[in-house]
Short mmCIF file of C-alpha atoms and ligand atoms in Angstrom, two decimals:
data_model
loop_
_atom_site.label_atom_id
_atom_site.label_comp_id
_atom_site.label_asym_id
_atom_site.label_seq_id
_atom_site.Cartn_x
_atom_site.Cartn_y
_atom_site.Cartn_z
CA MET A 1 0.00 0.00 0.00
CA ASN A 2 1.08 3.61 -0.51
CA ILE A 3 0.82 5.22 2.91
CA LEU A 4 1.05 8.84 4.04
CA ILE A 5 2.90 9.01 7.35
CA THR A 6 2.17 12.28 9.15
CA GLY A 7 4.81 12.97 11.80
CA GLY A 8 7.01 10.40 10.08
CA ALA A 9 10.24 12.19 11.06
CA GLY A 10 9.42 11.81 14.77
CA TYR A 11 10.35 9.09 17.25
CA ILE A 12 7.65 6.47 16.61
CA GLY A 13 7.04 7.58 13.01
CA SER A 14 10.65 7.07 11.91
CA HIS A 15 10.75 3.53 13.35
CA THR A 16 7.43 2.75 11.65
CA VAL A 17 8.76 3.97 8.30
CA VAL A 18 11.59 1.41 8.61
CA GLU A 19 9.14 -1.38 9.45
CA LEU A 20 6.76 -0.54 6.57
CA LEU A 21 9.51 -0.24 3.96
CA GLU A 22 11.14 -3.48 5.11
CA ASN A 23 7.77 -5.19 4.69
CA GLY A 24 7.15 -4.05 1.11
CA HIS A 25 4.95 -0.97 1.54
CA SER A 26 5.69 2.48 0.13
CA VAL A 27 5.49 5.67 2.16
CA VAL A 28 5.32 9.44 1.86
CA VAL A 29 6.50 11.23 5.01
CA TYR A 30 4.70 14.48 5.87
CA ASP A 31 6.12 16.55 8.73
CA ASN A 32 6.56 20.20 9.71
CA TYR A 33 9.67 19.38 11.82
CA SER A 34 8.20 21.19 14.84
CA ASN A 35 9.66 18.43 17.03
CA SER A 36 12.11 16.71 14.68
CA SER A 37 14.38 17.28 11.69
CA ASN A 38 14.92 15.53 8.38
CA GLU A 39 18.12 14.00 9.82
CA SER A 40 16.03 11.11 11.22
CA ILE A 41 14.76 10.36 7.72
CA LYS A 42 18.27 10.53 6.27
CA ARG A 43 19.26 7.90 8.80
CA VAL A 44 16.21 5.78 7.98
CA GLU A 45 17.31 5.93 4.33
CA LYS A 46 20.65 4.40 5.38
CA ILE A 47 18.93 1.64 7.36
CA VAL A 48 16.60 0.63 4.53
CA ASN A 49 19.05 1.54 1.75
CA THR A 50 16.50 3.40 -0.34
CA SER A 51 15.42 7.02 -0.70
CA ILE A 52 12.25 8.23 0.99
CA LEU A 53 9.61 10.61 -0.35
CA LEU A 54 9.57 13.53 2.02
CA GLU A 55 6.99 16.33 1.92
CA GLU A 56 7.44 19.18 4.37
CA GLY A 57 4.12 20.57 5.58
CA ASP A 58 1.73 21.16 8.44
CA ILE A 59 -1.34 18.99 8.95
CA ARG A 60 -3.38 22.15 9.53
CA ASN A 61 -2.52 23.39 6.02
CA ARG A 62 -5.29 21.97 3.82
CA ASP A 63 -3.85 23.39 0.57
CA ARG A 64 -0.48 21.81 1.20
CA LEU A 65 -2.18 18.49 2.02
CA ARG A 66 -4.18 18.72 -1.22
CA GLU A 67 -0.93 19.16 -3.17
CA VAL A 68 0.47 16.05 -1.52
CA PHE A 69 -2.67 13.97 -2.14
CA THR A 70 -2.68 15.17 -5.76
CA ALA A 71 1.00 14.32 -6.28
CA HIS A 72 0.92 10.85 -4.69
CA LYS A 73 -1.75 8.20 -4.86
CA ILE A 74 -2.28 7.83 -1.11
CA GLU A 75 -4.26 4.72 -0.10
CA ALA A 76 -4.06 5.02 3.70
CA VAL A 77 -2.80 7.44 6.35
CA ILE A 78 -0.97 6.69 9.59
CA HIS A 79 -1.37 9.82 11.67
CA PHE A 80 1.45 10.37 14.16
CA ALA A 81 1.74 14.17 13.84
CA GLY A 82 0.92 15.92 17.07
CA LEU A 83 2.31 17.64 20.14
CA LYS A 84 2.81 15.31 23.10
CA ALA A 85 4.14 17.08 26.21
CA VAL A 86 1.57 16.83 29.01
CA GLY A 87 2.90 19.76 31.10
CA GLU A 88 3.19 22.04 28.08
CA SER A 89 -0.40 21.20 27.13
CA VAL A 90 -1.60 22.53 30.50
CA GLU A 91 0.24 25.83 29.85
CA GLN A 92 -0.73 26.11 26.17
CA PRO A 93 -4.10 24.39 25.73
CA LEU A 94 -5.11 26.33 22.60
CA ARG A 95 -1.89 25.38 20.83
CA TYR A 96 -2.51 21.72 21.67
CA TYR A 97 -6.16 21.74 20.60
CA ASP A 98 -5.31 23.63 17.40
CA ASN A 99 -2.47 21.31 16.45
CA ASN A 100 -3.82 17.95 17.61
CA VAL A 101 -7.57 18.36 17.14
CA GLY A 102 -7.71 21.08 14.43
CA GLY A 103 -4.85 19.41 12.55
CA SER A 104 -6.58 16.02 12.63
CA VAL A 105 -9.85 17.54 11.36
CA ALA A 106 -8.04 19.27 8.47
CA LEU A 107 -6.29 16.03 7.55
CA LEU A 108 -9.54 14.01 7.66
CA GLU A 109 -11.34 16.62 5.52
CA VAL A 110 -8.71 16.42 2.82
CA MET A 111 -8.70 12.62 2.98
CA GLU A 112 -12.47 12.67 2.47
CA GLU A 113 -12.11 15.00 -0.53
CA PHE A 114 -9.70 12.54 -2.11
CA GLY A 115 -11.77 9.46 -1.21
CA CYS A 116 -9.01 8.09 1.02
CA LYS A 117 -10.75 6.53 4.03
CA LYS A 118 -8.26 4.20 5.70
CA PHE A 119 -6.85 5.77 8.83
CA VAL A 120 -4.59 4.63 11.67
CA PHE A 121 -4.46 7.00 14.64
CA SER A 122 -1.82 7.34 17.38
CA SER A 123 -3.87 7.39 20.52
CA SER A 124 -2.57 6.85 24.03
CA ALA A 125 -3.20 4.93 27.24
CA THR A 126 -3.69 8.39 28.73
CA VAL A 127 -7.34 8.17 27.52
CA TYR A 128 -7.99 5.73 30.41
CA GLY A 129 -7.33 8.51 32.95
CA ASP A 130 -6.87 6.91 36.37
CA PRO A 131 -7.97 3.30 35.70
CA HIS A 132 -10.03 1.62 38.43
CA THR A 133 -7.93 -1.54 38.10
CA VAL A 134 -5.18 -3.13 35.99
CA PRO A 135 -4.65 -4.66 33.45
CA ILE A 136 -6.58 -2.27 31.23
CA THR A 137 -8.89 -3.58 28.50
CA GLU A 138 -10.12 -1.48 25.58
CA ASP A 139 -13.65 -1.18 27.01
CA PHE A 140 -12.53 0.63 30.20
CA PRO A 141 -14.15 4.05 30.86
CA LEU A 142 -12.38 6.97 29.18
CA SER A 143 -11.36 10.28 30.73
CA ALA A 144 -8.64 12.89 30.50
CA THR A 145 -6.80 14.88 33.12
CA ASN A 146 -4.98 17.37 30.87
CA PRO A 147 -5.40 19.05 27.46
CA TYR A 148 -3.01 16.60 25.76
CA GLY A 149 -5.10 13.63 26.91
CA GLN A 150 -8.28 15.51 26.09
CA SER A 151 -7.01 16.15 22.55
CA LYS A 152 -6.52 12.39 22.06
CA LEU A 153 -10.01 11.68 23.42
CA PHE A 154 -11.58 14.33 21.17
CA VAL A 155 -9.94 12.91 18.07
CA GLU A 156 -11.05 9.38 19.02
CA GLU A 157 -14.62 10.69 19.36
CA ILE A 158 -14.42 12.59 16.07
CA LEU A 159 -13.30 9.37 14.39
CA ARG A 160 -16.17 7.37 15.92
CA ASP A 161 -18.65 10.05 14.70
CA LEU A 162 -17.07 10.04 11.26
CA SER A 163 -17.43 6.28 10.92
CA THR A 164 -21.09 6.53 11.99
CA SER A 165 -21.71 9.10 9.26
CA ASP A 166 -20.04 7.08 6.50
CA ASP A 167 -19.50 3.30 6.48
CA ALA A 168 -16.68 3.58 3.99
CA TRP A 169 -14.20 4.73 6.65
CA GLN A 170 -11.90 2.03 8.04
CA ILE A 171 -10.23 3.32 11.19
CA ILE A 172 -7.82 1.79 13.70
CA LEU A 173 -7.20 3.57 17.00
CA LEU A 174 -3.95 2.40 18.53
CA ARG A 175 -3.59 3.20 22.22
CA TYR A 176 0.13 3.15 23.03
CA PHE A 177 1.35 2.49 26.54
CA ASN A 178 4.93 3.75 27.23
CA PRO A 179 7.14 3.55 24.12
CA VAL A 180 10.89 3.27 24.82
CA GLY A 181 14.05 1.90 23.19
CA ALA A 182 15.45 2.47 19.74
CA HIS A 183 16.33 0.74 16.47
CA LYS A 184 19.09 -1.90 16.80
CA SER A 185 21.45 0.13 14.60
CA GLY A 186 21.63 2.86 17.28
CA THR A 187 21.17 5.46 14.52
CA ILE A 188 17.55 6.49 15.21
CA GLY A 189 15.89 7.01 18.57
CA GLU A 190 14.08 9.40 20.87
CA ASP A 191 15.51 12.93 20.86
CA PRO A 192 13.53 15.13 23.25
CA ASN A 193 13.99 18.91 23.29
CA GLY A 194 15.47 20.26 26.52
CA ILE A 195 14.97 18.45 29.81
CA PRO A 196 13.09 15.19 29.18
CA ASN A 197 9.66 14.78 30.80
CA ASN A 198 9.58 11.04 30.28
CA LEU A 199 11.39 8.48 32.38
CA MET A 200 13.51 6.58 29.83
CA PRO A 201 15.18 9.55 28.11
CA PHE A 202 15.85 11.04 31.56
CA ILE A 203 17.48 7.80 32.73
CA SER A 204 19.63 7.50 29.61
CA GLN A 205 20.73 11.15 29.77
CA THR A 206 21.69 10.58 33.42
CA ALA A 207 23.66 7.46 32.49
CA VAL A 208 25.55 9.35 29.77
CA GLY A 209 26.38 12.14 32.22
CA LYS A 210 24.14 14.90 30.81
CA ARG A 211 22.00 14.95 34.00
CA GLU A 212 23.30 14.66 37.54
CA TYR A 213 20.57 12.42 38.95
CA LEU A 214 17.06 11.14 38.33
CA SER A 215 14.21 12.33 40.55
CA VAL A 216 11.95 9.37 41.32
CA PHE A 217 8.50 10.92 41.57
CA GLY A 218 6.95 9.26 44.62
CA ASP A 219 7.98 6.29 46.76
CA ASP A 220 4.66 5.80 48.55
CA TYR A 221 2.39 4.43 45.82
CA ASP A 222 0.60 1.19 46.50
CA THR A 223 2.94 -0.70 44.16
CA LYS A 224 5.66 -3.36 44.52
CA ASP A 225 8.32 -0.87 45.72
CA GLY A 226 6.33 2.37 46.12
CA SER A 227 7.37 3.89 42.77
CA GLY A 228 5.04 4.20 39.75
CA VAL A 229 4.43 1.17 37.53
CA ARG A 230 4.06 1.39 33.74
CA ASP A 231 3.89 -0.83 30.67
CA TYR A 232 7.07 -0.01 28.71
CA ILE A 233 6.95 -1.19 25.13
CA HIS A 234 9.87 -1.35 22.68
CA VAL A 235 9.39 1.16 19.86
CA VAL A 236 10.27 -1.48 17.24
CA ASP A 237 7.49 -3.75 18.55
CA LEU A 238 5.19 -0.73 18.40
CA ALA A 239 6.29 0.05 14.84
CA ASN A 240 5.62 -3.55 13.84
CA ALA A 241 2.06 -3.26 15.20
CA HIS A 242 1.47 -0.44 12.68
CA PHE A 243 2.53 -2.73 9.86
CA LYS A 244 0.08 -5.35 11.18
CA ALA A 245 -2.63 -2.68 11.41
CA ILE A 246 -2.09 -1.76 7.75
CA GLU A 247 -2.28 -5.45 6.79
CA LYS A 248 -5.65 -5.70 8.58
CA ILE A 249 -7.20 -2.38 7.69
CA ASN A 250 -9.24 -3.65 4.75
CA SER A 251 -11.13 -5.96 7.10
CA VAL A 252 -12.02 -3.26 9.64
CA GLU A 253 -15.68 -2.39 10.01
CA LYS A 254 -15.89 1.22 11.16
CA VAL A 255 -13.47 1.58 14.09
CA ALA A 256 -11.16 -0.96 15.74
CA THR A 257 -9.60 0.11 19.04
CA ILE A 258 -6.47 -1.67 20.20
CA ASN A 259 -4.14 -1.41 23.20
CA LEU A 260 -0.45 -1.64 22.35
CA GLY A 261 1.43 -2.75 25.42
CA THR A 262 3.26 -5.81 26.69
CA GLY A 263 0.92 -6.59 29.59
CA ASN A 264 3.85 -6.31 32.05
CA GLY A 265 4.23 -3.51 34.56
CA TYR A 266 7.66 -2.33 35.75
CA SER A 267 8.39 0.20 38.48
CA VAL A 268 10.66 3.23 38.14
CA ILE A 269 13.23 1.54 40.37
CA GLU A 270 13.12 -1.67 38.29
CA MET A 271 13.73 0.40 35.15
CA VAL A 272 16.71 2.14 36.75
CA LYS A 273 18.23 -1.22 37.74
CA ALA A 274 17.61 -2.74 34.30
CA PHE A 275 19.21 0.28 32.65
CA GLU A 276 22.26 0.11 34.92
CA GLU A 277 22.76 -3.53 34.01
CA ALA A 278 22.31 -2.93 30.29
CA SER A 279 24.62 0.09 30.15
CA GLY A 280 27.18 -0.76 32.80
CA LYS A 281 26.68 2.84 34.04
CA LYS A 282 25.41 4.10 37.35
CA VAL A 283 22.10 6.01 37.33
CA PRO A 284 22.06 8.04 40.55
CA TYR A 285 18.56 8.82 41.80
CA LYS A 286 16.79 10.66 44.61
CA THR A 287 13.26 10.30 45.82
CA ALA A 288 11.10 13.34 45.09
CA PRO A 289 7.43 14.16 45.74
CA ARG A 290 4.77 12.61 43.51
CA ARG A 291 4.32 14.40 40.18
CA ALA A 292 0.90 16.05 39.84
CA GLY A 293 -1.50 14.01 37.70
CA ASP A 294 0.51 10.75 37.92
CA ILE A 295 -1.21 7.46 38.63
CA ALA A 296 0.17 4.50 40.58
CA GLU A 297 -0.13 1.72 38.01
CA CYS A 298 -0.92 1.46 34.34
CA TYR A 299 -0.49 -1.61 32.16
CA ALA A 300 -2.32 -3.12 29.24
CA ASP A 301 -4.31 -6.23 28.72
CA PRO A 302 -2.75 -6.99 25.32
CA LYS A 303 -5.10 -9.90 24.36
CA TYR A 304 -7.15 -8.04 21.81
CA ALA A 305 -4.04 -6.93 19.88
CA LYS A 306 -3.08 -10.58 19.55
CA GLU A 307 -6.57 -11.63 18.53
CA PHE A 308 -7.23 -8.80 16.05
CA LEU A 309 -3.79 -7.97 14.67
CA GLY A 310 -2.00 -11.25 15.34
CA TRP A 311 0.58 -9.09 17.09
CA GLU A 312 2.32 -9.25 20.43
CA ALA A 313 5.38 -7.54 21.85
CA THR A 314 8.49 -9.72 21.73
CA ARG A 315 11.17 -7.47 23.27
CA GLY A 316 11.65 -7.34 27.04
CA ILE A 317 13.07 -4.58 29.26
CA LYS A 318 16.66 -5.80 28.90
CA GLU A 319 16.48 -5.24 25.14
CA MET A 320 14.62 -1.94 25.60
CA CYS A 321 17.40 -0.65 27.86
CA GLU A 322 20.27 -2.01 25.72
CA ASP A 323 18.84 -0.41 22.58
CA ALA A 324 18.03 2.90 24.30
CA TRP A 325 21.61 2.95 25.60
CA ARG A 326 23.14 2.21 22.18
CA TRP A 327 21.23 5.17 20.70
CA GLN A 328 22.06 7.48 23.64
CA SER A 329 25.75 6.59 23.86
CA GLN A 330 26.29 6.85 20.09
CA ASN A 331 24.32 10.12 19.88
CA PRO A 332 24.83 11.93 23.20
CA GLN A 333 23.53 15.19 21.68
CA GLY A 334 20.69 13.54 19.76
CA TYR A 335 20.42 14.10 16.00
P1 LIG B 401 7.39 13.04 18.13
O1 LIG B 401 7.23 14.43 18.63
O2 LIG B 401 8.75 12.46 18.10
O3 LIG B 401 6.77 12.93 16.67
C1 LIG B 401 5.68 13.70 16.24
C2 LIG B 401 6.03 14.29 14.88
O4 LIG B 401 4.93 15.08 14.41
C3 LIG B 401 7.24 15.22 14.92
O5 LIG B 401 8.13 14.85 13.88
C4 LIG B 401 6.67 16.60 14.69
O6 LIG B 401 7.56 17.45 14.01
C5 LIG B 401 5.43 16.29 13.86
N1 LIG B 401 4.36 17.28 13.96
C6 LIG B 401 3.81 17.82 15.08
N2 LIG B 401 2.84 18.68 14.75
C7 LIG B 401 2.75 18.69 13.40
C8 LIG B 401 1.92 19.37 12.46
N3 LIG B 401 1.03 20.27 12.87
N4 LIG B 401 2.09 19.13 11.15
C9 LIG B 401 3.02 18.23 10.73
N5 LIG B 401 3.84 17.55 11.56
C10 LIG B 401 3.69 17.78 12.89
O7 LIG B 401 6.39 12.11 18.98
P2 LIG B 401 6.25 10.54 19.03
O8 LIG B 401 6.68 10.09 20.36
O9 LIG B 401 6.83 9.92 17.82
O10 LIG B 401 4.65 10.42 19.00
C11 LIG B 401 3.93 10.18 17.81
C12 LIG B 401 2.45 10.16 18.13
O11 LIG B 401 2.18 9.17 19.10
C13 LIG B 401 1.93 11.47 18.73
O12 LIG B 401 0.64 11.72 18.20
C14 LIG B 401 1.85 11.19 20.22
O13 LIG B 401 0.86 11.96 20.85
C15 LIG B 401 1.48 9.72 20.20
N6 LIG B 401 1.86 9.01 21.43
C16 LIG B 401 3.17 9.08 21.86
C17 LIG B 401 3.54 8.44 23.04
C18 LIG B 401 4.93 8.56 23.57
O14 LIG B 401 5.13 8.37 24.77
N7 LIG B 401 5.95 8.84 22.75
C19 LIG B 401 2.59 7.71 23.76
C20 LIG B 401 1.28 7.64 23.28
C21 LIG B 401 0.93 8.30 22.11
C1 LIG B 402 6.74 7.03 33.77
C2 LIG B 402 6.96 6.81 35.27
C3 LIG B 402 6.68 8.80 36.58
C4 LIG B 402 10.13 10.96 34.94
C5 LIG B 402 3.40 9.98 29.73
C6 LIG B 402 2.13 10.61 29.23
C7 LIG B 402 1.35 9.62 28.40
C8 LIG B 402 2.21 9.01 27.30
C9 LIG B 402 3.52 8.52 27.81
C10 LIG B 402 1.83 10.19 25.27
C11 LIG B 402 5.94 7.53 36.15
C12 LIG B 402 8.11 8.32 36.65
C13 LIG B 402 9.15 10.01 35.21
C14 LIG B 402 11.08 11.27 35.95
C15 LIG B 402 10.06 9.63 37.39
N1 LIG B 402 2.53 9.95 26.28
N2 LIG B 402 9.13 9.36 36.41
N3 LIG B 402 11.00 10.59 37.13
O1 LIG B 402 3.60 9.61 32.84
O2 LIG B 402 3.36 7.14 32.27
O3 LIG B 402 3.06 8.84 30.52
O4 LIG B 402 4.16 9.52 28.60
O5 LIG B 402 0.74 9.80 25.02
O6 LIG B 402 0.28 10.32 27.89
O7 LIG B 402 1.35 11.02 30.33
O8 LIG B 402 5.32 8.42 31.38
O9 LIG B 402 7.76 8.43 31.22
O10 LIG B 402 6.60 10.50 32.11
O11 LIG B 402 6.65 8.43 33.51
O12 LIG B 402 10.01 9.08 38.47
O13 LIG B 402 11.94 12.14 35.78
O14 LIG B 402 8.23 7.38 35.62
O15 LIG B 402 6.26 9.31 37.81
O16 LIG B 402 5.70 6.71 37.26
P1 LIG B 402 3.79 8.51 31.88
P2 LIG B 402 6.65 9.01 31.99
#
């Protein structure tokens, strides 16, 4: 299939481009580089040994999207483009709603104009809010505690409404748990701007000496060791799930909603220890107060992904940490 990858220069997008090209699909990457650069795509070209069609543009720019849909026969869209920093979304809600919700609406309108109605959306486990129990199945109640999460929920609802209005749409909502790790080559990976908000990039920057110590947000949760528990999933497993989603999209009736996680929960302290073992470096840490909005435990029930996509995660935390370390140590300043 010929697939438009919005946000394809970003962390998950770039790994997915590798996976799709290695499995015989063709792609057009569409990105405004607001949180990336074309260096990631240059590196993907080296991995797959072929050149990649790259179209610079913003998903809110309908005219630019029309040019791209006119120039390339797009059969499906995987929509990664979006802003993703929770704290920033609280400070700049309009920017987040404009980019994530407005941008998705513009993209869907242009797709409709061109009769392209196969759509895979990057949603998030954040749409489960504070889950009443774990593991989380896809039918759990949905809620959001910040504008970022709300933007994901809105787009999910827009997509459900769209499919009700027109049976021809085939939509897959992928709810990612906590993506970490990097491609085996160590040439592409996560490259956050400034001080990382997320645990894994903070740990790896501490291990490489860019940060003095990690603050462990909370040691009094009702979890195995008091620190927060999450479902970390290797980004290459996640990328592979997008390939499986594309393989299945023709059989989707309306909207399929799928958790992408491993089903295993690891604590912050367990991740620190696993990273120390994988890297051979010390990761100094100090206990700090709980971070506002954090929940104690969050991990997926991954059964439906196996049933519907025939997909399950195969990489454990050792591999996640080894691969994250290879990327971090080979690229201490990122791209
Ligand atoms: P990323 O920031 O690395 O990638 C997003 C890409 O989208 C970037 O290349 C950015 O330049 C581009 N972009 C942003 N706004 C755009 C716009 N208006 N027009 C065109 N391009 C635009 O983030 P990521 O981690 O690869 O996340 C990809 C998607 O997955 C996002 O939608 C994110 O919300 C979602 N998601 C991420 C995580 C995570 O922890 N990384 C978890 C759940 C869901
Ligand atoms: C993981 C654990 C922290 C940093 C966020 C978004 C979610 C999704 C993924 C996009 C928690 C602890 C963290 C640090 C720490 N993104 N931690 N010290 O909060 O599960 O999810 O990213 O959709 O929407 O909310 O991920 O990596 O920030 O935190 O102790 O410096 O690590 O408290 O227990 P989170 P995270």
